Short mmCIF file of C-alpha atoms and ligand atoms in Angstrom, two decimals:
data_model
loop_
_atom_site.label_atom_id
_atom_site.label_comp_id
_atom_site.label_asym_id
_atom_site.label_seq_id
_atom_site.Cartn_x
_atom_site.Cartn_y
_atom_site.Cartn_z
CA MET A 197 11.05 -17.01 0.56
CA THR A 198 10.21 -18.63 4.04
CA LEU A 199 6.83 -19.66 4.63
CA PRO A 200 5.00 -17.83 7.31
CA LEU A 201 4.64 -19.08 10.79
CA ASP A 202 0.91 -19.96 11.66
CA ALA A 203 -0.57 -18.52 14.65
CA GLY A 204 0.32 -21.47 16.77
CA HIS A 205 3.91 -21.41 15.98
CA LEU A 206 4.36 -17.68 16.28
CA ALA A 207 2.75 -17.94 19.59
CA ALA A 208 4.64 -20.73 20.84
CA THR A 209 7.73 -18.71 19.56
CA PHE A 210 6.87 -15.71 21.47
CA GLU A 211 6.43 -17.74 24.50
CA SER A 212 10.14 -19.10 24.15
CA VAL A 213 11.44 -15.60 23.66
CA PHE A 214 9.54 -13.36 26.36
CA GLY A 215 8.71 -16.55 28.56
CA ALA A 216 4.83 -16.14 28.73
CA SER A 217 2.58 -16.64 25.95
CA PRO A 218 1.08 -13.54 24.17
CA ASP A 219 -2.45 -12.04 24.59
CA GLY A 220 -3.43 -12.71 21.03
CA VAL A 221 -2.14 -13.00 17.52
CA TRP A 222 -3.28 -10.48 15.11
CA GLN A 223 -2.74 -10.19 11.23
CA ALA A 224 -2.81 -7.63 8.38
CA PRO A 225 -2.39 -7.80 4.51
CA GLY A 226 0.14 -6.05 2.19
CA ARG A 227 -1.94 -4.71 -0.76
CA VAL A 228 -1.82 -4.15 -4.63
CA ASN A 229 -3.45 -1.27 -6.01
CA LEU A 230 -5.72 -2.06 -9.34
CA ILE A 231 -5.77 1.31 -10.24
CA GLY A 232 -5.84 4.93 -8.58
CA GLU A 233 -2.37 6.00 -8.25
CA HIS A 234 -1.16 9.01 -6.29
CA THR A 235 -4.62 9.78 -6.05
CA ASP A 236 -5.38 9.61 -2.41
CA TYR A 237 -3.38 12.60 -1.49
CA ASN A 238 -5.42 14.52 -3.82
CA ASP A 239 -8.92 13.49 -2.17
CA GLY A 240 -9.50 11.41 -5.08
CA PHE A 241 -10.39 7.72 -5.88
CA VAL A 242 -8.60 4.38 -5.35
CA LEU A 243 -9.48 1.05 -5.86
CA PRO A 244 -7.08 -1.34 -4.17
CA PHE A 245 -6.95 -4.92 -2.74
CA ALA A 246 -5.66 -6.57 0.39
CA ILE A 247 -3.84 -9.42 -0.44
CA ASP A 248 -3.07 -12.99 0.62
CA ARG A 249 0.46 -12.00 2.23
CA THR A 250 0.38 -10.77 5.56
CA ALA A 251 2.26 -9.43 8.57
CA ARG A 252 1.18 -11.13 11.91
CA VAL A 253 1.86 -10.01 15.58
CA ALA A 254 1.88 -11.95 18.46
CA VAL A 255 1.45 -9.36 21.34
CA ARG A 256 1.22 -9.08 25.39
CA LEU A 257 0.62 -6.04 27.14
CA ARG A 258 3.29 -5.68 30.21
CA PRO A 259 2.31 -3.74 33.21
CA ASP A 260 5.27 -1.42 33.25
CA SER A 261 6.46 1.24 30.03
CA THR A 262 8.92 -1.28 28.85
CA ILE A 263 8.22 -2.13 25.08
CA ARG A 264 10.37 -5.41 23.30
CA LEU A 265 10.11 -5.81 19.62
CA LEU A 266 11.55 -8.92 17.79
CA SER A 267 10.73 -10.23 14.11
CA THR A 268 11.30 -13.72 12.80
CA PHE A 269 13.34 -12.01 10.14
CA GLY A 270 16.33 -9.85 9.45
CA ASN A 271 19.03 -9.58 11.83
CA GLN A 272 17.92 -6.60 14.07
CA GLY A 273 17.55 -8.79 17.11
CA LEU A 274 15.60 -7.70 20.17
CA THR A 275 14.67 -3.77 20.37
CA THR A 276 13.91 -2.55 23.49
CA ALA A 277 12.12 1.20 23.83
CA ASP A 278 10.14 3.09 26.42
CA ALA A 279 6.68 3.87 26.04
CA GLY A 280 7.25 7.19 27.73
CA SER A 281 10.23 8.28 25.64
CA LEU A 282 9.01 7.38 21.95
CA SER A 283 10.01 10.56 19.47
CA ARG A 284 10.70 10.65 15.81
CA GLY A 285 13.99 9.78 14.61
CA SER A 286 14.78 7.38 17.74
CA ALA A 287 13.66 3.99 15.91
CA ARG A 288 15.38 2.25 12.87
CA GLY A 289 14.59 -0.51 10.67
CA TRP A 290 11.02 -2.01 10.93
CA THR A 291 10.54 -1.10 14.51
CA ARG A 292 9.58 2.39 13.24
CA TYR A 293 6.34 0.99 12.04
CA PRO A 294 4.99 -0.34 15.70
CA LEU A 295 6.75 2.31 17.55
CA GLY A 296 5.25 4.71 15.09
CA VAL A 297 1.74 3.54 15.69
CA LEU A 298 2.22 3.80 19.46
CA TRP A 299 3.58 7.36 18.73
CA ALA A 300 0.44 8.33 16.78
CA LEU A 301 -1.79 6.70 19.32
CA GLN A 302 -0.01 8.98 22.16
CA GLN A 303 -0.68 12.05 19.91
CA ARG A 304 -4.18 11.14 19.84
CA GLY A 305 -4.25 11.33 23.90
CA LEU A 306 -4.53 7.59 24.12
CA GLN A 307 -2.74 5.85 27.25
CA VAL A 308 0.28 3.48 25.55
CA GLY A 309 2.14 1.44 28.28
CA GLY A 310 4.47 -1.29 27.62
CA LEU A 311 4.16 -4.40 25.40
CA ASP A 312 6.12 -7.29 23.92
CA LEU A 313 5.73 -7.77 20.55
CA LEU A 314 6.90 -10.48 17.76
CA LEU A 315 6.35 -9.87 14.12
CA ASP A 316 6.33 -12.28 11.05
CA SER A 317 5.63 -11.48 7.97
CA ASP A 318 5.64 -12.58 4.32
CA VAL A 319 5.01 -9.70 2.48
CA PRO A 320 8.17 -8.53 0.36
CA ARG A 321 9.77 -5.52 1.81
CA GLY A 322 10.67 -2.74 -0.35
CA ALA A 323 8.49 -4.17 -3.39
CA GLY A 324 5.91 -1.33 -3.27
CA LEU A 325 2.99 -3.76 -1.79
CA SER A 326 2.87 -2.17 1.54
CA SER A 327 4.82 -4.29 3.94
CA SER A 328 5.06 -1.44 6.12
CA HIS A 329 1.32 -0.60 6.70
CA ALA A 330 0.77 -4.55 6.86
CA ILE A 331 2.93 -4.06 10.13
CA GLU A 332 1.03 -0.74 11.43
CA CYS A 333 -2.29 -2.31 10.87
CA ALA A 334 -1.69 -5.47 12.70
CA VAL A 335 -0.33 -3.67 15.71
CA ILE A 336 -2.69 -0.76 15.80
CA THR A 337 -5.99 -3.77 15.45
CA ALA A 338 -3.88 -5.14 18.55
CA PHE A 339 -3.58 -2.09 20.35
CA ASN A 340 -7.27 -1.23 19.63
CA GLU A 341 -8.61 -4.67 20.84
CA LEU A 342 -6.31 -5.23 23.81
CA ALA A 343 -6.42 -1.78 25.11
CA SER A 344 -10.20 -1.25 24.46
CA ALA A 345 -9.25 1.87 22.64
CA GLY A 346 -12.28 1.99 20.64
CA LEU A 347 -11.24 3.20 17.56
CA ASP A 348 -13.09 2.63 14.20
CA ALA A 349 -11.35 1.56 10.84
CA ARG A 350 -11.25 5.54 9.86
CA ASP A 351 -9.65 6.28 13.20
CA MET A 352 -7.12 3.65 12.41
CA VAL A 353 -6.43 4.67 9.00
CA LEU A 354 -5.41 8.50 10.12
CA ALA A 355 -3.42 7.45 13.21
CA THR A 356 -1.37 4.87 10.74
CA GLN A 357 -0.97 7.66 8.29
CA ARG A 358 0.10 9.97 11.14
CA ALA A 359 2.65 7.25 12.20
CA GLU A 360 3.89 7.23 8.37
CA ASN A 361 3.78 10.88 7.87
CA ASP A 362 5.69 12.17 11.32
CA PHE A 363 7.17 9.45 12.69
CA VAL A 364 8.50 7.40 10.08
CA GLY A 365 8.87 10.68 7.52
CA ALA A 366 7.05 9.44 4.37
CA PRO A 367 4.16 11.78 3.12
CA THR A 368 1.89 9.23 1.93
CA GLY A 369 -1.63 8.98 1.75
CA ILE A 370 -4.49 6.72 3.09
CA MET A 371 -4.78 4.08 0.41
CA ASP A 372 -2.51 1.43 1.69
CA GLN A 373 -3.82 1.51 5.17
CA SER A 374 -7.27 1.30 4.11
CA ALA A 375 -6.94 -1.53 1.89
CA SER A 376 -5.06 -3.36 4.69
CA LEU A 377 -7.74 -2.32 7.42
CA ARG A 378 -11.05 -2.76 5.43
CA GLY A 379 -10.26 -5.02 2.46
CA ALA A 380 -12.35 -8.00 1.87
CA ALA A 381 -12.01 -11.19 0.10
CA GLY A 382 -12.93 -11.37 -3.57
CA HIS A 383 -13.11 -7.50 -3.74
CA THR A 384 -11.24 -4.79 -4.46
CA LEU A 385 -11.93 -1.53 -2.27
CA PHE A 386 -13.44 1.47 -4.01
CA LEU A 387 -12.33 4.07 -1.54
CA ASP A 388 -13.24 7.90 -2.00
CA CYS A 389 -10.12 9.54 0.15
CA ARG A 390 -11.79 12.76 0.64
CA ASP A 391 -14.67 11.06 3.12
CA GLN A 392 -13.17 7.40 3.53
CA GLY A 393 -16.36 6.05 2.37
CA ILE A 394 -16.01 2.76 0.87
CA LYS A 395 -17.75 0.46 -1.29
CA LEU A 396 -16.36 -2.99 -2.01
CA VAL A 397 -16.71 -4.19 -5.67
CA PRO A 398 -16.43 -8.00 -6.40
CA PHE A 399 -12.91 -8.75 -8.23
CA GLU A 400 -13.14 -12.67 -9.00
CA ALA A 401 -10.37 -12.72 -11.80
CA GLU A 402 -10.03 -16.51 -11.34
CA SER A 403 -13.72 -17.15 -12.06
CA ALA A 404 -13.35 -14.76 -15.31
CA GLY A 405 -10.24 -17.13 -16.02
CA LEU A 406 -8.03 -14.22 -15.27
CA VAL A 407 -5.07 -14.37 -12.50
CA THR A 408 -3.34 -10.82 -11.08
CA LEU A 409 0.47 -11.41 -11.42
CA VAL A 410 2.79 -9.20 -9.08
CA ILE A 411 6.25 -8.50 -11.12
CA ASP A 412 8.37 -7.28 -8.24
CA THR A 413 11.26 -5.62 -9.93
CA ARG A 414 13.24 -5.74 -7.04
CA VAL A 415 14.12 -1.99 -7.84
CA SER A 416 13.75 -0.51 -4.39
CA HIS A 417 11.96 2.29 -3.65
CA SER A 418 11.49 4.72 -0.73
CA HIS A 419 8.81 6.81 -0.14
CA ALA A 420 10.57 9.05 2.35
CA ALA A 421 12.86 10.07 -0.93
CA GLY A 422 12.25 12.91 -2.82
CA GLY A 423 10.38 11.85 -5.78
CA TYR A 424 7.05 11.03 -4.01
CA ALA A 425 7.22 14.15 -1.87
CA ALA A 426 8.01 16.28 -4.91
CA ARG A 427 5.07 14.93 -6.93
CA ARG A 428 2.52 15.54 -4.05
CA ALA A 429 4.28 18.96 -3.70
CA SER A 430 3.44 19.79 -7.63
CA CYS A 431 -0.13 18.65 -7.02
CA GLU A 432 -0.81 20.80 -4.52
CA ARG A 433 0.84 23.99 -6.43
CA GLY A 434 -1.46 22.90 -9.26
CA ALA A 435 -4.62 22.92 -6.83
CA GLU A 436 -3.60 26.00 -5.63
CA VAL A 437 -3.39 27.70 -8.85
CA LEU A 438 -6.41 26.06 -10.35
CA GLY A 439 -8.20 27.67 -7.12
CA VAL A 440 -9.43 24.16 -5.61
CA LYS A 441 -9.07 22.66 -2.46
CA ALA A 442 -7.76 19.49 -4.13
CA LEU A 443 -7.12 18.15 -7.68
CA ARG A 444 -10.14 15.87 -6.93
CA ASP A 445 -12.09 19.06 -7.68
CA VAL A 446 -10.88 19.10 -11.19
CA GLY A 447 -12.47 17.53 -14.11
CA LEU A 448 -11.63 16.34 -17.58
CA GLU A 449 -13.52 19.21 -18.77
CA ASP A 450 -11.08 21.51 -17.13
CA LEU A 451 -8.11 20.36 -18.26
CA ASP A 452 -7.94 23.01 -21.47
CA ARG A 453 -8.32 26.02 -19.05
CA ALA A 454 -5.58 24.24 -16.50
CA ALA A 455 -3.20 23.74 -19.46
CA GLY A 456 -3.28 27.55 -19.96
CA LEU A 457 -2.71 28.44 -16.33
CA LEU A 458 -0.30 25.96 -15.31
CA ASP A 459 3.46 25.64 -16.54
CA PRO A 460 4.02 22.32 -18.65
CA GLU A 461 5.49 20.04 -15.89
CA THR A 462 2.68 21.03 -13.35
CA PHE A 463 -0.10 20.62 -16.01
CA ARG A 464 1.24 16.83 -16.75
CA ARG A 465 1.17 15.93 -12.88
CA VAL A 466 -2.28 17.46 -12.66
CA ARG A 467 -3.69 15.85 -15.98
CA HIS A 468 -2.45 12.87 -14.67
CA VAL A 469 -4.52 13.02 -11.48
CA VAL A 470 -7.43 14.08 -13.50
CA THR A 471 -7.60 11.24 -16.00
CA GLU A 472 -6.51 8.60 -13.18
CA ASN A 473 -9.52 9.57 -11.32
CA SER A 474 -11.72 9.12 -14.12
CA ARG A 475 -10.23 5.72 -14.86
CA VAL A 476 -10.87 4.31 -11.22
CA LEU A 477 -14.57 5.70 -11.66
CA ARG A 478 -14.63 3.74 -15.32
CA THR A 479 -13.08 0.71 -13.36
CA VAL A 480 -15.71 0.24 -10.76
CA ASP A 481 -18.48 0.81 -13.51
CA LEU A 482 -16.83 -1.85 -15.99
CA LEU A 483 -16.48 -4.70 -13.05
CA GLU A 484 -19.73 -4.01 -12.01
CA SER A 485 -21.23 -4.00 -15.35
CA THR A 486 -19.20 -6.50 -17.38
CA GLY A 487 -16.38 -7.80 -14.77
CA PRO A 488 -12.83 -8.20 -14.71
CA PRO A 489 -12.07 -8.88 -18.64
CA ALA A 490 -13.13 -5.38 -19.41
CA ILE A 491 -10.47 -3.29 -17.36
CA GLY A 492 -7.32 -4.09 -19.31
CA PRO A 493 -7.11 -0.67 -21.62
CA LEU A 494 -7.79 1.09 -18.22
CA LEU A 495 -4.87 -0.48 -16.60
CA ASP A 496 -2.65 -0.03 -19.85
CA ALA A 497 -3.65 3.64 -20.10
CA SER A 498 -2.98 4.23 -16.09
CA HIS A 499 0.36 3.11 -16.68
CA VAL A 500 1.15 5.17 -19.85
CA SER A 501 -0.10 8.09 -17.56
CA MET A 502 2.15 7.48 -15.00
CA ARG A 503 5.09 6.91 -17.09
CA ASP A 504 4.74 10.11 -19.14
CA ASP A 505 2.64 12.63 -17.61
CA PHE A 506 3.62 11.95 -13.75
CA GLU A 507 6.77 10.40 -14.58
CA ILE A 508 7.04 8.04 -11.79
CA SER A 509 8.08 4.74 -13.69
CA CYS A 510 11.37 3.25 -14.66
CA PRO A 511 12.92 1.26 -16.90
CA GLU A 512 12.23 -2.13 -15.05
CA LEU A 513 8.69 -1.61 -14.39
CA ASP A 514 8.22 -0.58 -17.83
CA LEU A 515 9.72 -3.31 -19.46
CA ALA A 516 7.52 -5.69 -17.09
CA VAL A 517 4.41 -3.94 -18.48
CA GLU A 518 5.29 -4.09 -22.11
CA VAL A 519 6.54 -7.46 -21.95
CA SER A 520 3.60 -8.75 -19.92
CA ARG A 521 1.04 -7.00 -22.68
CA SER A 522 3.05 -8.81 -25.76
CA ALA A 523 3.07 -12.01 -23.93
CA GLY A 524 -0.73 -12.23 -23.66
CA ALA A 525 -1.83 -9.99 -20.35
CA ILE A 526 -4.97 -7.86 -21.18
CA GLY A 527 -3.91 -5.24 -19.06
CA ALA A 528 -0.59 -4.23 -16.95
CA ARG A 529 0.22 -1.31 -15.04
CA MET A 530 2.88 -0.04 -12.38
CA THR A 531 1.43 -0.42 -8.68
CA GLY A 532 2.11 1.47 -5.71
CA GLY A 533 4.29 5.11 -5.20
CA GLY A 534 6.49 4.31 -8.39
CA PHE A 535 10.00 4.69 -8.91
CA GLY A 536 10.55 0.85 -8.27
CA GLY A 537 8.75 -1.65 -6.68
CA SER A 538 6.05 -3.75 -8.31
CA ALA A 539 3.87 -3.83 -11.73
CA ILE A 540 0.53 -5.83 -11.93
CA ALA A 541 -0.56 -7.69 -14.91
CA LEU A 542 -3.92 -9.00 -15.16
CA ALA A 543 -3.47 -12.14 -17.40
CA PRO A 544 -5.71 -15.22 -18.60
CA VAL A 545 -4.80 -18.20 -16.55
CA ALA A 546 -3.52 -20.19 -19.76
CA ALA A 547 -1.16 -17.23 -20.50
CA ALA A 548 0.34 -16.64 -17.09
CA GLN A 549 3.28 -18.86 -17.53
CA GLN A 550 4.17 -17.59 -20.74
CA VAL A 551 4.10 -13.89 -19.17
CA ARG A 552 6.24 -15.08 -16.41
CA SER A 553 8.70 -16.59 -18.75
CA ALA A 554 8.76 -13.67 -21.20
CA VAL A 555 9.33 -10.95 -18.31
CA GLU A 556 11.97 -13.17 -16.75
CA GLY A 557 13.64 -13.66 -20.24
CA ALA A 558 13.55 -10.16 -21.01
CA PHE A 559 15.18 -8.88 -17.67
CA ALA A 560 17.80 -11.12 -17.93
CA ALA A 561 18.35 -10.09 -21.61
CA ALA A 562 18.63 -6.67 -20.43
CA ARG A 563 20.63 -7.43 -17.60
CA TYR A 564 18.41 -6.44 -14.77
CA THR A 565 18.15 -8.30 -11.41
CA ALA A 566 15.64 -11.19 -11.81
CA PRO A 567 12.24 -10.13 -11.10
CA SER A 568 10.06 -12.05 -8.42
CA ILE A 569 6.60 -13.08 -9.96
CA PHE A 570 3.76 -14.53 -8.10
CA SER A 571 -0.16 -14.49 -8.40
CA VAL A 572 -2.21 -12.35 -5.83
CA ARG A 573 -5.76 -12.65 -4.90
CA PRO A 574 -7.96 -10.06 -3.04
CA ALA A 575 -8.11 -11.12 0.67
CA ALA A 576 -9.43 -10.17 3.91
CA GLY A 577 -8.37 -7.23 5.96
CA ALA A 578 -6.85 -6.93 9.38
CA MET A 579 -8.16 -9.53 11.77
CA ARG A 580 -7.72 -11.77 15.08
CA LEU A 581 -6.21 -15.07 14.51
CA ALA A 582 -5.69 -16.38 17.95
C1 GLA B 1405 2.40 4.63 -1.68
C2 GLA B 1405 1.44 5.70 -0.83
C3 GLA B 1405 -0.06 5.57 -0.91
C4 GLA B 1405 -0.28 6.12 -2.11
C5 GLA B 1405 0.37 5.28 -3.27
C6 GLA B 1405 0.34 5.96 -5.10
O1 GLA B 1405 1.79 3.50 -1.65
O2 GLA B 1405 1.56 5.14 0.69
O3 GLA B 1405 -0.54 6.42 -0.13
O4 GLA B 1405 0.12 7.39 -2.62
O5 GLA B 1405 1.99 5.49 -2.88
O6 GLA B 1405 -0.66 5.79 -5.15
#
C-alpha cells in the first residue's frame, strides 16, 4: 500500500496540477463498526469508531461553475463537470462521491459553484470500511467551511446520506458518515439513529492489552446491489406487520408475538435487528463498567446473528471469524454491510501475530484470495489539516 501524502505534499501536488495553491486541506476517516449492524436504518443503535485511515482533499473554490476532480490513485484521470448540471447517473468511479455531495447540497438549496479538488486516501476501497463516506465527509467538511454554509454535524450526516441514497444509488443509513464526522480518538460513537443523539464511549483497547484487527477478506461488496436493499425491505415489511414505526420499537419481549405474525424469513431478519440493538446497549454498559475485555461474547453473538438470522455473511467472513477466535481473539464479527468486506477481531496483543498467521494460513488452505490484515484504533473525526 502506498503511504498517504501529508497535507503539505498534497497541497504541493494540487498546485502543480491546478496551477494555484488550494484554499485548504481537509481529512475524514473511514470507520469500523464495533457492533450494531443493519440497525441504523431501523432507527436503532450503532457503535462504530472512526479509524486511523483517512481520505484527504485539497480544495480551491473557483469563480466559475467548472468542477475539476483528480485523485492520487486509480487511472481515472482528470474529471471535469459543471456545477450547473449535476445529475444522478452522470458520474462514475470515485467522482460520484464528491459530485453526489455537491448535488445533495444543491438539493438543500445551497449555492454550489465550481471548485478544483485533489483527493488522496489510504482507506482501503471495497473493504467495507466506508472509503466512500470518508471522501464524502472530507468534501462536505471542506465545502461547509469554504462556502460558510453553516451546516452542523447532523445536517452534514443527512446531506451525505442523500448523496449516497439518491445520487450514488446505495440505500444506506447514517452510521458511516456519523462515525466519520463525529468520531473521536480513543472512543467509540454510541449513536441513536432515531434522533442522531450521540455519546462518546471510551474504547482504549491497547491499555487493556488488546488490539482491534481488521481482516479484509478482499471479497468485494456493493451496497447498491440487491442484498442490502432486500434486507432493508424485509425490515420495513416486518415493522409494518408489527404495527410499529421502525424495528427500533420492537423489544426482546415482543419476539414471541412477532414469531406468530411474520413469515419465517422476515421473523429471522427482525430477530437479528431486535437482538442486535440489545447487544449494542449491553456493549456500551460493559465498556463503561468493565472495559473492552468484557465484550468478546457480544461480538461473537452478533456475528452468529448476522450469519444465521440476517444471512449477510459469506464463507470468507465466517472463516476469518472462526479462525480468529480459535487462534486467541476474545471476540470477532463481520463489520459493515456484509456480503464481503471485512471482519474485526479483538485480540490480546500477545496473540495478534498468531491470529494473523492462522487466518492467512486458513485462507491459503481454502484457496481464498489472501486477506489483508491490519490493526486499527479509534481516531479523530473529520477536520481541517491546513
Ligand atoms: C453499510 C451502510 C450503513 C449500515 C451498515 C450496516 O455500512 O452504509 O448505513 O447500514 O452497512 O450496519
